[in-house]
């Protein structure tokens, strides 16, 4: 392997182009008049001491980097060998990822749980301080009822984002949004809240024997976030802690706080074109308004280092969308309250109403375990603005609800029930026929004996 260094002091000195090969390598293509001694086809290894494999740039991002005067002088390092392990096997991911994507994940030890519990508690003050301080945050605007703040930490790549809004909600409804204890609930919730969320998993949760929505709740999660602009997507692995406490003034508040950690079962994934970002004291705070009964102030804070290089316009676009997560939280809560009202005649027997956004061309499946023969699966749902298909998988052919049928649940909420035996079933909402429209669905279900 040979290494070639090229120093370019200004844009006008560029006498080469960069081409991306099918294997993901960026290679050197000299212009005809180029007198450099760098052989054509050498791989671009680093830009200003940043490894290209860690920068997260697509080809257009590399070109943008080279065309920006603020980066000069630029030191480029090329290598003549294409066999570098960090660039081998690059491939895109297909979502949702399989449950065994990370292989067999060992359980946390008691000592690890003890250490993680103490570590998570140490982050609470940092989150609460970030919801009220002006240090580092600058007011940008108010959009969709959300006060948006943005800033940076001097001398670092850490970006600060904060969004605050007023939401009509109860303690129980707020708690439901603070907790996503399973991969299924995590995916369902974040697809509605975060427009950048691509996929994710709950790797661990504790305390042992946890039952939602009990508090405190701790978990380790991993997620892939889409990136605007010509850059790779980011992924994050973090420890999360949710609880309800009282502040110094005695006011009750709920929160969910998370910060990045490293786990051996969740390695960095450059081979999948992912850059591992880092977050610190990031999360949500729900606080009841003293003079406004029935309402809470909801604040979302991000303190993150995206790693690699991202254009400033892309950072600003990401910041605005993240701050508006609280507007989407408000929409979920208000939508759930409205759906409960629309389905008030359904015999839910206190079954929870859940919301889910189903993308066009896809289905959403709820796994239902039935422990006893002669049981009844009872369910109901409504939608916003459009129809939706629905069926129950696992039923004998020809039985009612065994085949998908499109229903105008946006006009009139739907309820159904099926008699089943012991086994595994799926309640499926089918939007596979839609080419363009995502569907917002609110549903409930319960399993019980006949007549319940």
CSV table of N, CA and C in Angstrom, one decimal, residues 297-449:
chain,number,residue,atom,x,y,z
A,297,UNK,N,-46.9,21.9,30.3
A,297,UNK,CA,-45.8,22.4,29.5
A,297,UNK,C,-45.0,21.2,29.1
A,298,UNK,N,-44.8,21.0,27.9
A,298,UNK,CA,-43.9,19.8,27.4
A,298,UNK,C,-42.7,20.4,26.7
A,299,UNK,N,-41.5,20.0,27.2
A,299,UNK,CA,-40.3,20.5,26.6
A,299,UNK,C,-39.4,19.3,26.2
A,300,UNK,N,-38.9,19.5,25.0
A,300,UNK,CA,-38.0,18.5,24.4
A,300,UNK,C,-36.6,19.1,24.2
A,301,UNK,N,-35.6,18.4,24.7
A,301,UNK,CA,-34.2,19.0,24.6
A,301,UNK,C,-33.3,17.9,24.0
A,302,UNK,N,-32.5,18.4,23.0
A,302,UNK,CA,-31.4,17.6,22.4
A,302,UNK,C,-30.1,18.2,22.6
A,303,UNK,N,-29.2,17.5,23.1
A,303,UNK,CA,-27.8,17.9,23.3
A,303,UNK,C,-27.0,16.8,22.6
A,304,UNK,N,-26.6,17.1,21.3
A,304,UNK,CA,-26.0,16.0,20.5
A,304,UNK,C,-24.8,16.4,19.7
A,305,UNK,N,-23.9,15.5,19.5
A,305,UNK,CA,-22.8,15.6,18.6
A,305,UNK,C,-23.0,14.6,17.5
A,306,UNK,N,-23.4,15.1,16.3
A,306,UNK,CA,-23.7,14.2,15.2
A,306,UNK,C,-22.5,13.5,14.6
A,307,UNK,N,-21.3,13.9,15.0
A,307,UNK,CA,-20.1,13.3,14.4
A,307,UNK,C,-20.0,13.5,12.9
A,308,UNK,N,-18.8,13.3,12.4
A,308,UNK,CA,-18.6,13.5,11.0
A,308,UNK,C,-18.9,14.9,10.6
A,309,UNK,N,-19.1,15.2,9.3
A,309,UNK,CA,-19.4,16.5,8.8
A,309,UNK,C,-20.8,16.6,8.2
A,310,UNK,N,-21.6,17.6,8.6
A,310,UNK,CA,-22.9,17.9,8.1
A,310,UNK,C,-23.0,19.3,7.7
A,311,UNK,N,-23.5,19.6,6.5
A,311,UNK,CA,-23.7,21.0,6.1
A,311,UNK,C,-24.5,21.8,7.1
A,312,UNK,N,-24.2,23.1,7.2
A,312,UNK,CA,-24.9,23.9,8.2
A,312,UNK,C,-26.4,24.0,7.9
A,313,UNK,N,-26.8,24.0,6.6
A,313,UNK,CA,-28.2,24.1,6.3
A,313,UNK,C,-28.9,22.8,6.7
A,314,UNK,N,-28.2,21.7,6.6
A,314,UNK,CA,-28.8,20.4,7.0
A,314,UNK,C,-29.0,20.3,8.5
A,315,UNK,N,-28.0,20.9,9.3
A,315,UNK,CA,-28.1,20.9,10.7
A,315,UNK,C,-29.3,21.8,11.1
A,316,UNK,N,-29.5,22.9,10.5
A,316,UNK,CA,-30.6,23.8,10.8
A,316,UNK,C,-32.0,23.1,10.5
A,317,UNK,N,-32.0,22.4,9.4
A,317,UNK,CA,-33.3,21.7,9.0
A,317,UNK,C,-33.6,20.6,10.1
A,318,UNK,N,-32.5,19.8,10.5
A,318,UNK,CA,-32.7,18.8,11.5
A,318,UNK,C,-33.2,19.4,12.8
A,319,UNK,N,-32.6,20.5,13.2
A,319,UNK,CA,-32.9,21.2,14.4
A,319,UNK,C,-34.4,21.6,14.5
A,320,UNK,N,-34.9,22.2,13.4
A,320,UNK,CA,-36.2,22.6,13.4
A,320,UNK,C,-37.2,21.4,13.6
A,321,UNK,N,-36.9,20.3,12.8
A,321,UNK,CA,-37.8,19.2,12.8
A,321,UNK,C,-37.7,18.5,14.2
A,322,UNK,N,-36.6,18.5,14.9
A,322,UNK,CA,-36.5,17.9,16.2
A,322,UNK,C,-37.2,18.7,17.2
A,323,UNK,N,-37.1,20.0,17.1
A,323,UNK,CA,-37.9,20.9,18.1
A,323,UNK,C,-39.4,20.7,17.9
A,324,UNK,N,-39.8,20.4,16.7
A,324,UNK,CA,-41.2,20.3,16.4
A,324,UNK,C,-41.7,18.9,16.9
A,325,UNK,N,-40.8,18.0,17.4
A,325,UNK,CA,-41.3,16.8,18.0
A,325,UNK,C,-42.4,17.0,19.0
A,326,UNK,N,-42.3,18.1,19.8
A,326,UNK,CA,-43.3,18.3,20.8
A,326,UNK,C,-44.6,18.7,20.2
A,327,UNK,N,-44.6,19.3,19.0
A,327,UNK,CA,-45.9,19.5,18.3
A,327,UNK,C,-46.5,18.2,18.0
A,328,UNK,N,-45.7,17.2,17.6
A,328,UNK,CA,-46.2,15.9,17.2
A,328,UNK,C,-46.7,15.1,18.5
A,329,UNK,N,-46.0,15.4,19.6
A,329,UNK,CA,-46.5,14.8,20.8
A,329,UNK,C,-47.9,15.3,21.2
A,330,UNK,N,-48.0,16.6,21.0
A,330,UNK,CA,-49.3,17.3,21.3
A,330,UNK,C,-50.4,16.7,20.4
A,331,UNK,N,-50.0,16.5,19.1
A,331,UNK,CA,-51.0,15.9,18.1
A,331,UNK,C,-51.4,14.5,18.5
A,332,UNK,N,-50.4,13.7,19.0
A,332,UNK,CA,-50.7,12.3,19.4
A,332,UNK,C,-51.7,12.3,20.6
A,333,UNK,N,-51.4,13.1,21.6
A,333,UNK,CA,-52.2,13.2,22.8
A,333,UNK,C,-53.6,13.7,22.4
A,334,UNK,N,-53.7,14.7,21.7
A,334,UNK,CA,-55.0,15.3,21.3
A,334,UNK,C,-55.8,14.3,20.4
A,335,UNK,N,-55.1,13.6,19.5
A,335,UNK,CA,-55.7,12.6,18.7
A,335,UNK,C,-56.2,11.4,19.4
A,336,UNK,N,-55.5,11.0,20.5
A,336,UNK,CA,-55.9,9.9,21.3
A,336,UNK,C,-57.1,10.3,22.1
A,337,UNK,N,-57.2,11.5,22.7
A,337,UNK,CA,-58.4,11.9,23.4
A,337,UNK,C,-59.6,12.0,22.5
A,338,UNK,N,-59.4,12.5,21.3
A,338,UNK,CA,-60.5,12.6,20.3
A,338,UNK,C,-60.9,11.2,19.9
A,339,UNK,N,-60.0,10.2,19.7
A,339,UNK,CA,-60.4,8.8,19.4
A,339,UNK,C,-61.2,8.2,20.5
A,340,UNK,N,-60.8,8.4,21.7
A,340,UNK,CA,-61.5,7.8,22.8
A,340,UNK,C,-63.0,8.3,22.8
A,341,UNK,N,-63.1,9.6,22.5
A,341,UNK,CA,-64.5,10.2,22.4
A,341,UNK,C,-65.3,9.6,21.3
A,342,UNK,N,-64.6,9.4,20.1
A,342,UNK,CA,-65.3,8.8,19.0
A,342,UNK,C,-65.7,7.4,19.2
A,343,UNK,N,-64.9,6.7,20.1
A,343,UNK,CA,-65.1,5.2,20.3
A,343,UNK,C,-65.7,5.0,21.7
A,344,UNK,N,-66.4,6.1,22.3
A,344,UNK,CA,-66.9,6.0,23.7
A,344,UNK,C,-68.0,4.9,23.8
A,345,UNK,N,-68.7,4.6,22.7
A,345,UNK,CA,-69.7,3.5,22.8
A,345,UNK,C,-69.1,2.1,22.7
A,346,UNK,N,-67.8,2.0,22.4
A,346,UNK,CA,-67.2,0.7,22.4
A,346,UNK,C,-67.0,0.1,23.8
A,347,UNK,N,-67.2,-1.2,24.0
A,347,UNK,CA,-67.0,-1.8,25.3
A,347,UNK,C,-65.5,-2.1,25.4
A,348,UNK,N,-64.7,-1.1,25.7
A,348,UNK,CA,-63.3,-1.3,25.8
A,348,UNK,C,-62.9,-2.0,27.1
A,349,UNK,N,-63.7,-1.9,28.2
A,349,UNK,CA,-63.3,-2.4,29.5
A,349,UNK,C,-61.9,-1.9,29.9
A,350,UNK,N,-61.7,-0.7,29.8
A,350,UNK,CA,-60.4,0.0,30.2
A,350,UNK,C,-59.2,-0.4,29.3
A,351,UNK,N,-59.5,-1.1,28.2
A,351,UNK,CA,-58.3,-1.4,27.3
A,351,UNK,C,-57.8,-0.1,26.8
A,352,UNK,N,-56.4,0.0,26.7
A,352,UNK,CA,-55.8,1.2,26.2
A,352,UNK,C,-56.1,1.5,24.8
A,353,UNK,N,-56.2,2.8,24.4
A,353,UNK,CA,-56.3,3.2,23.1
A,353,UNK,C,-54.9,3.6,22.6
A,354,UNK,N,-54.4,3.0,21.6
A,354,UNK,CA,-53.1,3.3,21.1
A,354,UNK,C,-53.2,3.9,19.7
A,355,UNK,N,-52.2,4.8,19.3
A,355,UNK,CA,-52.1,5.4,18.0
A,355,UNK,C,-51.0,4.8,17.2
A,356,UNK,N,-51.1,4.7,15.9
A,356,UNK,CA,-50.0,4.3,15.1
A,356,UNK,C,-50.2,4.9,13.7
A,357,UNK,N,-49.0,5.4,13.1
A,357,UNK,CA,-49.0,5.9,11.8
A,357,UNK,C,-48.5,4.8,10.8
A,358,UNK,N,-49.3,4.4,9.9
A,358,UNK,CA,-49.0,3.3,9.0
A,358,UNK,C,-48.6,3.9,7.6
A,359,UNK,N,-47.4,3.8,7.2
A,359,UNK,CA,-46.9,4.4,5.9
A,359,UNK,C,-47.7,3.7,4.7
A,360,UNK,N,-47.7,4.4,3.6
A,360,UNK,CA,-48.3,3.9,2.4
A,360,UNK,C,-47.6,2.6,2.0
A,361,UNK,N,-48.4,1.7,1.5
A,361,UNK,CA,-47.8,0.4,1.0
A,361,UNK,C,-47.4,-0.5,2.1
A,362,UNK,N,-47.8,-0.3,3.4
A,362,UNK,CA,-47.3,-1.2,4.4
A,362,UNK,C,-48.5,-1.6,5.3
A,363,UNK,N,-48.2,-2.6,6.1
A,363,UNK,CA,-49.2,-3.1,7.1
A,363,UNK,C,-48.6,-2.9,8.5
A,364,UNK,N,-49.5,-2.9,9.5
A,364,UNK,CA,-49.1,-2.8,10.9
A,364,UNK,C,-49.7,-4.0,11.6
A,365,UNK,N,-48.9,-4.7,12.4
A,365,UNK,CA,-49.4,-6.0,13.0
A,365,UNK,C,-49.2,-5.9,14.5
A,366,UNK,N,-50.3,-6.3,15.2
A,366,UNK,CA,-50.3,-6.4,16.7
A,366,UNK,C,-50.4,-7.9,17.0
A,367,UNK,N,-49.3,-8.4,17.6
A,367,UNK,CA,-49.3,-9.8,18.1
A,367,UNK,C,-50.2,-10.0,19.3
A,368,UNK,N,-51.1,-11.0,19.2
A,368,UNK,CA,-52.0,-11.3,20.3
A,368,UNK,C,-51.9,-12.8,20.8
A,369,UNK,N,-51.5,-13.0,22.0
A,369,UNK,CA,-51.4,-14.3,22.6
A,369,UNK,C,-52.7,-14.7,23.3
A,370,UNK,N,-53.3,-15.8,23.0
A,370,UNK,CA,-54.5,-16.3,23.6
A,370,UNK,C,-54.1,-17.5,24.4
A,371,UNK,N,-54.3,-17.4,25.7
A,371,UNK,CA,-53.9,-18.5,26.7
A,371,UNK,C,-54.9,-19.6,26.8
A,372,UNK,N,-56.2,-19.3,26.6
A,372,UNK,CA,-57.3,-20.3,26.9
A,372,UNK,C,-58.2,-20.5,25.6
A,373,UNK,N,-58.7,-21.7,25.5
A,373,UNK,CA,-59.7,-22.0,24.5
A,373,UNK,C,-60.9,-21.3,24.8
A,374,UNK,N,-61.8,-21.1,23.7
A,374,UNK,CA,-63.1,-20.4,23.9
A,374,UNK,C,-62.9,-19.0,24.4
A,375,UNK,N,-61.9,-18.3,23.8
A,375,UNK,CA,-61.7,-16.9,24.2
A,375,UNK,C,-62.2,-16.0,23.1
A,376,UNK,N,-62.4,-14.8,23.5
A,376,UNK,CA,-62.9,-13.8,22.5
A,376,UNK,C,-61.9,-12.6,22.4
A,377,UNK,N,-61.5,-12.4,21.1
A,377,UNK,CA,-60.7,-11.2,20.8
A,377,UNK,C,-61.6,-10.1,20.4
A,378,UNK,N,-61.7,-9.1,21.2
A,378,UNK,CA,-62.6,-7.9,20.9
A,378,UNK,C,-61.7,-6.7,20.6
A,379,UNK,N,-62.1,-6.0,19.6
A,379,UNK,CA,-61.2,-4.8,19.2
A,379,UNK,C,-62.1,-3.7,18.5
A,380,UNK,N,-61.5,-2.6,18.5
A,380,UNK,CA,-62.1,-1.4,17.8
A,380,UNK,C,-61.1,-0.5,17.3
A,381,UNK,N,-61.4,0.4,16.3
A,381,UNK,CA,-60.5,1.3,15.8
A,381,UNK,C,-61.2,2.4,15.0
A,382,UNK,N,-60.5,3.5,14.8
A,382,UNK,CA,-60.9,4.6,14.0
A,382,UNK,C,-59.7,5.2,13.3
A,383,UNK,N,-59.9,5.9,12.3
A,383,UNK,CA,-58.8,6.5,11.5
A,383,UNK,C,-59.1,8.0,11.2
A,384,UNK,N,-58.1,8.7,10.9
A,384,UNK,CA,-58.2,10.1,10.5
A,384,UNK,C,-58.2,10.3,9.0
A,385,UNK,N,-59.3,10.8,8.4
A,385,UNK,CA,-59.3,11.2,7.0
A,385,UNK,C,-59.5,10.2,6.0
A,386,UNK,N,-59.0,8.9,6.2
A,386,UNK,CA,-59.0,7.9,5.2
A,386,UNK,C,-59.4,6.6,5.7
A,387,UNK,N,-59.8,5.7,4.8
A,387,UNK,CA,-60.1,4.3,5.1
A,387,UNK,C,-58.9,3.5,5.5
A,388,UNK,N,-59.1,2.3,6.0
A,388,UNK,CA,-58.0,1.4,6.3
A,388,UNK,C,-58.5,-0.1,6.2
A,389,UNK,N,-57.6,-1.0,5.8
A,389,UNK,CA,-57.9,-2.4,5.7
A,389,UNK,C,-57.7,-3.0,7.1
A,390,UNK,N,-58.4,-4.1,7.4
A,390,UNK,CA,-58.2,-4.8,8.7
A,390,UNK,C,-58.6,-6.2,8.6
A,391,UNK,N,-57.8,-7.1,9.3
A,391,UNK,CA,-58.2,-8.5,9.4
A,391,UNK,C,-57.4,-9.1,10.6
A,392,UNK,N,-57.8,-10.3,10.9
A,392,UNK,CA,-57.1,-11.0,12.0
A,392,UNK,C,-56.5,-12.3,11.4
A,393,UNK,N,-55.2,-12.3,11.5
A,393,UNK,CA,-54.4,-13.4,11.0
A,393,UNK,C,-54.4,-14.6,12.0
A,394,UNK,N,-54.5,-15.8,11.5
A,394,UNK,CA,-54.5,-17.0,12.3
A,394,UNK,C,-55.9,-17.6,12.4
A,395,UNK,N,-56.9,-17.0,11.8
A,395,UNK,CA,-58.2,-17.5,11.8
A,395,UNK,C,-58.4,-18.5,10.7
A,396,UNK,N,-59.3,-19.5,10.8
A,396,UNK,CA,-59.7,-20.4,9.7
A,396,UNK,C,-60.2,-19.6,8.5
A,397,UNK,N,-59.9,-20.1,7.3
A,397,UNK,CA,-60.3,-19.5,6.1
A,397,UNK,C,-61.8,-19.4,6.0
A,398,UNK,N,-62.3,-18.3,5.6
A,398,UNK,CA,-63.8,-18.1,5.5
A,398,UNK,C,-64.4,-17.5,6.8
A,399,UNK,N,-63.7,-17.5,7.9
A,399,UNK,CA,-64.3,-16.9,9.1
A,399,UNK,C,-64.3,-15.4,9.0
A,400,UNK,N,-65.3,-14.8,9.6
A,400,UNK,CA,-65.4,-13.3,9.6
A,400,UNK,C,-64.1,-12.7,10.1
A,401,UNK,N,-63.6,-11.7,9.5
A,401,UNK,CA,-62.3,-11.0,9.8
A,401,UNK,C,-61.1,-11.8,9.4
A,402,UNK,N,-61.2,-12.9,8.7
A,402,UNK,CA,-60.0,-13.7,8.3
A,402,UNK,C,-59.4,-13.1,7.0
A,403,UNK,N,-60.1,-12.2,6.3
A,403,UNK,CA,-59.6,-11.6,5.1
A,403,UNK,C,-59.6,-10.1,5.3
A,404,UNK,N,-58.7,-9.4,4.7
A,404,UNK,CA,-58.6,-8.0,4.8
A,404,UNK,C,-59.8,-7.3,4.0
A,405,UNK,N,-60.4,-6.3,4.7
A,405,UNK,CA,-61.5,-5.6,4.0
A,405,UNK,C,-61.3,-4.1,4.4
A,406,UNK,N,-61.5,-3.3,3.4
A,406,UNK,CA,-61.3,-1.8,3.6
A,406,UNK,C,-62.6,-1.2,4.2
A,407,UNK,N,-62.3,-0.5,5.3
A,407,UNK,CA,-63.4,0.1,6.1
A,407,UNK,C,-63.3,1.6,6.2
A,408,UNK,N,-64.4,2.3,6.2
A,408,UNK,CA,-64.4,3.7,6.3
A,408,UNK,C,-64.4,4.1,7.8
A,409,UNK,N,-63.3,3.8,8.5
A,409,UNK,CA,-63.3,4.0,9.9
A,409,UNK,C,-63.0,5.5,10.2
A,410,UNK,N,-62.8,6.3,9.2
A,410,UNK,CA,-62.7,7.7,9.4
A,410,UNK,C,-64.1,8.4,9.5
A,411,UNK,N,-65.1,7.7,8.9
A,411,UNK,CA,-66.4,8.1,9.0
A,411,UNK,C,-67.1,7.6,10.2
A,412,UNK,N,-67.0,6.3,10.5
A,412,UNK,CA,-67.6,5.7,11.6
A,412,UNK,C,-66.6,4.7,12.2
A,413,UNK,N,-66.3,4.8,13.5
A,413,UNK,CA,-65.4,3.9,14.2
A,413,UNK,C,-65.9,2.4,14.0
A,414,UNK,N,-65.0,1.5,14.0
A,414,UNK,CA,-65.3,0.1,13.7
A,414,UNK,C,-65.1,-0.7,15.0
A,415,UNK,N,-65.9,-1.7,15.2
A,415,UNK,CA,-65.6,-2.7,16.3
A,415,UNK,C,-65.9,-4.1,15.8
A,416,UNK,N,-65.2,-5.0,16.3
A,416,UNK,CA,-65.3,-6.4,15.9
A,416,UNK,C,-64.9,-7.4,17.0
A,417,UNK,N,-65.3,-8.6,16.8
A,417,UNK,CA,-64.9,-9.7,17.8
A,417,UNK,C,-64.9,-11.0,17.1
A,418,UNK,N,-64.0,-11.9,17.5
A,418,UNK,CA,-63.8,-13.2,17.0
A,418,UNK,C,-63.6,-14.2,18.1
A,419,UNK,N,-64.3,-15.3,17.9
A,419,UNK,CA,-64.1,-16.4,18.9
A,419,UNK,C,-62.9,-17.3,18.5
A,420,UNK,N,-62.0,-17.5,19.4
A,420,UNK,CA,-60.7,-18.2,19.0
A,420,UNK,C,-60.4,-19.2,20.1
A,421,UNK,N,-59.5,-20.1,19.7
A,421,UNK,CA,-58.9,-21.1,20.6
A,421,UNK,C,-57.6,-20.6,21.1
A,422,UNK,N,-57.0,-21.4,21.9
A,422,UNK,CA,-55.6,-21.1,22.4
A,422,UNK,C,-54.6,-21.0,21.3
A,423,UNK,N,-53.8,-20.0,21.3
A,423,UNK,CA,-52.8,-19.8,20.2
A,423,UNK,C,-52.3,-18.4,20.0
A,424,UNK,N,-51.7,-18.2,18.9
A,424,UNK,CA,-51.1,-16.9,18.5
A,424,UNK,C,-51.9,-16.3,17.3
A,425,UNK,N,-52.2,-15.1,17.5
A,425,UNK,CA,-53.0,-14.4,16.4
A,425,UNK,C,-52.4,-13.0,16.2
A,426,UNK,N,-52.8,-12.4,15.1
A,426,UNK,CA,-52.3,-11.0,14.7
A,426,UNK,C,-53.5,-10.2,14.3
A,427,UNK,N,-53.6,-9.0,14.9
A,427,UNK,CA,-54.6,-8.0,14.4
A,427,UNK,C,-53.8,-7.1,13.5
A,428,UNK,N,-54.2,-7.1,12.2
A,428,UNK,CA,-53.5,-6.5,11.1
A,428,UNK,C,-54.2,-5.3,10.6
A,429,UNK,N,-53.6,-4.1,10.5
A,429,UNK,CA,-54.1,-3.0,9.8
A,429,UNK,C,-53.4,-2.8,8.5
A,430,UNK,N,-54.1,-2.9,7.4
A,430,UNK,CA,-53.6,-3.0,6.1
A,430,UNK,C,-53.7,-1.7,5.3
A,431,UNK,N,-52.5,-1.1,5.0
A,431,UNK,CA,-52.5,0.0,4.1
A,431,UNK,C,-51.6,-0.3,2.9
A,432,UNK,N,-51.5,-1.6,2.6
A,432,UNK,CA,-50.6,-2.0,1.4
A,432,UNK,C,-51.2,-1.5,0.1
A,433,UNK,N,-52.5,-1.2,0.0
A,433,UNK,CA,-53.1,-0.8,-1.2
A,433,UNK,C,-52.9,0.7,-1.5
A,434,UNK,N,-52.5,1.4,-0.6
A,434,UNK,CA,-52.3,2.9,-0.8
A,434,UNK,C,-50.9,3.2,-1.4
A,435,UNK,N,-50.9,3.9,-2.4
A,435,UNK,CA,-49.7,4.3,-3.1
A,435,UNK,C,-49.0,5.5,-2.5
A,436,UNK,N,-49.8,6.4,-1.9
A,436,UNK,CA,-49.3,7.7,-1.5
A,436,UNK,C,-49.6,8.1,-0.1
A,437,UNK,N,-50.7,7.6,0.5
A,437,UNK,CA,-51.2,8.2,1.7
A,437,UNK,C,-50.8,7.3,2.9
A,438,UNK,N,-50.2,7.9,3.9
A,438,UNK,CA,-50.0,7.2,5.2
A,438,UNK,C,-51.4,7.4,6.0
A,439,UNK,N,-51.6,6.4,6.9
A,439,UNK,CA,-52.9,6.4,7.7
A,439,UNK,C,-52.6,6.5,9.2
A,440,UNK,N,-53.2,7.4,9.8
A,440,UNK,CA,-53.2,7.5,11.3
A,440,UNK,C,-54.3,6.7,11.9
A,441,UNK,N,-54.0,5.7,12.7
A,441,UNK,CA,-55.0,4.8,13.2
A,441,UNK,C,-55.0,4.9,14.7
A,442,UNK,N,-56.1,4.8,15.4
A,442,UNK,CA,-56.2,4.6,16.8
A,442,UNK,C,-57.0,3.3,17.1
A,443,UNK,N,-56.5,2.5,17.9
A,443,UNK,CA,-57.1,1.2,18.1
A,443,UNK,C,-57.0,0.7,19.6
A,444,UNK,N,-57.8,-0.3,19.9
A,444,UNK,CA,-57.7,-1.0,21.2
A,444,UNK,C,-58.1,-2.4,20.9
A,445,UNK,N,-57.7,-3.3,21.8
A,445,UNK,CA,-58.1,-4.7,21.8
A,445,UNK,C,-58.0,-5.3,23.2
A,446,UNK,N,-58.7,-6.4,23.4
A,446,UNK,CA,-58.7,-7.1,24.6
A,446,UNK,C,-59.0,-8.6,24.4
A,447,UNK,N,-58.5,-9.4,25.2
A,447,UNK,CA,-58.8,-10.9,25.1
A,447,UNK,C,-59.5,-11.3,26.4
A,448,UNK,N,-60.6,-12.0,26.3
A,448,UNK,CA,-61.3,-12.5,27.5
A,448,UNK,C,-62.2,-13.6,27.2
A,449,UNK,N,-62.9,-14.1,28.2
A,449,UNK,CA,-63.8,-15.3,28.0
A,449,UNK,C,-65.1,-14.8,27.2
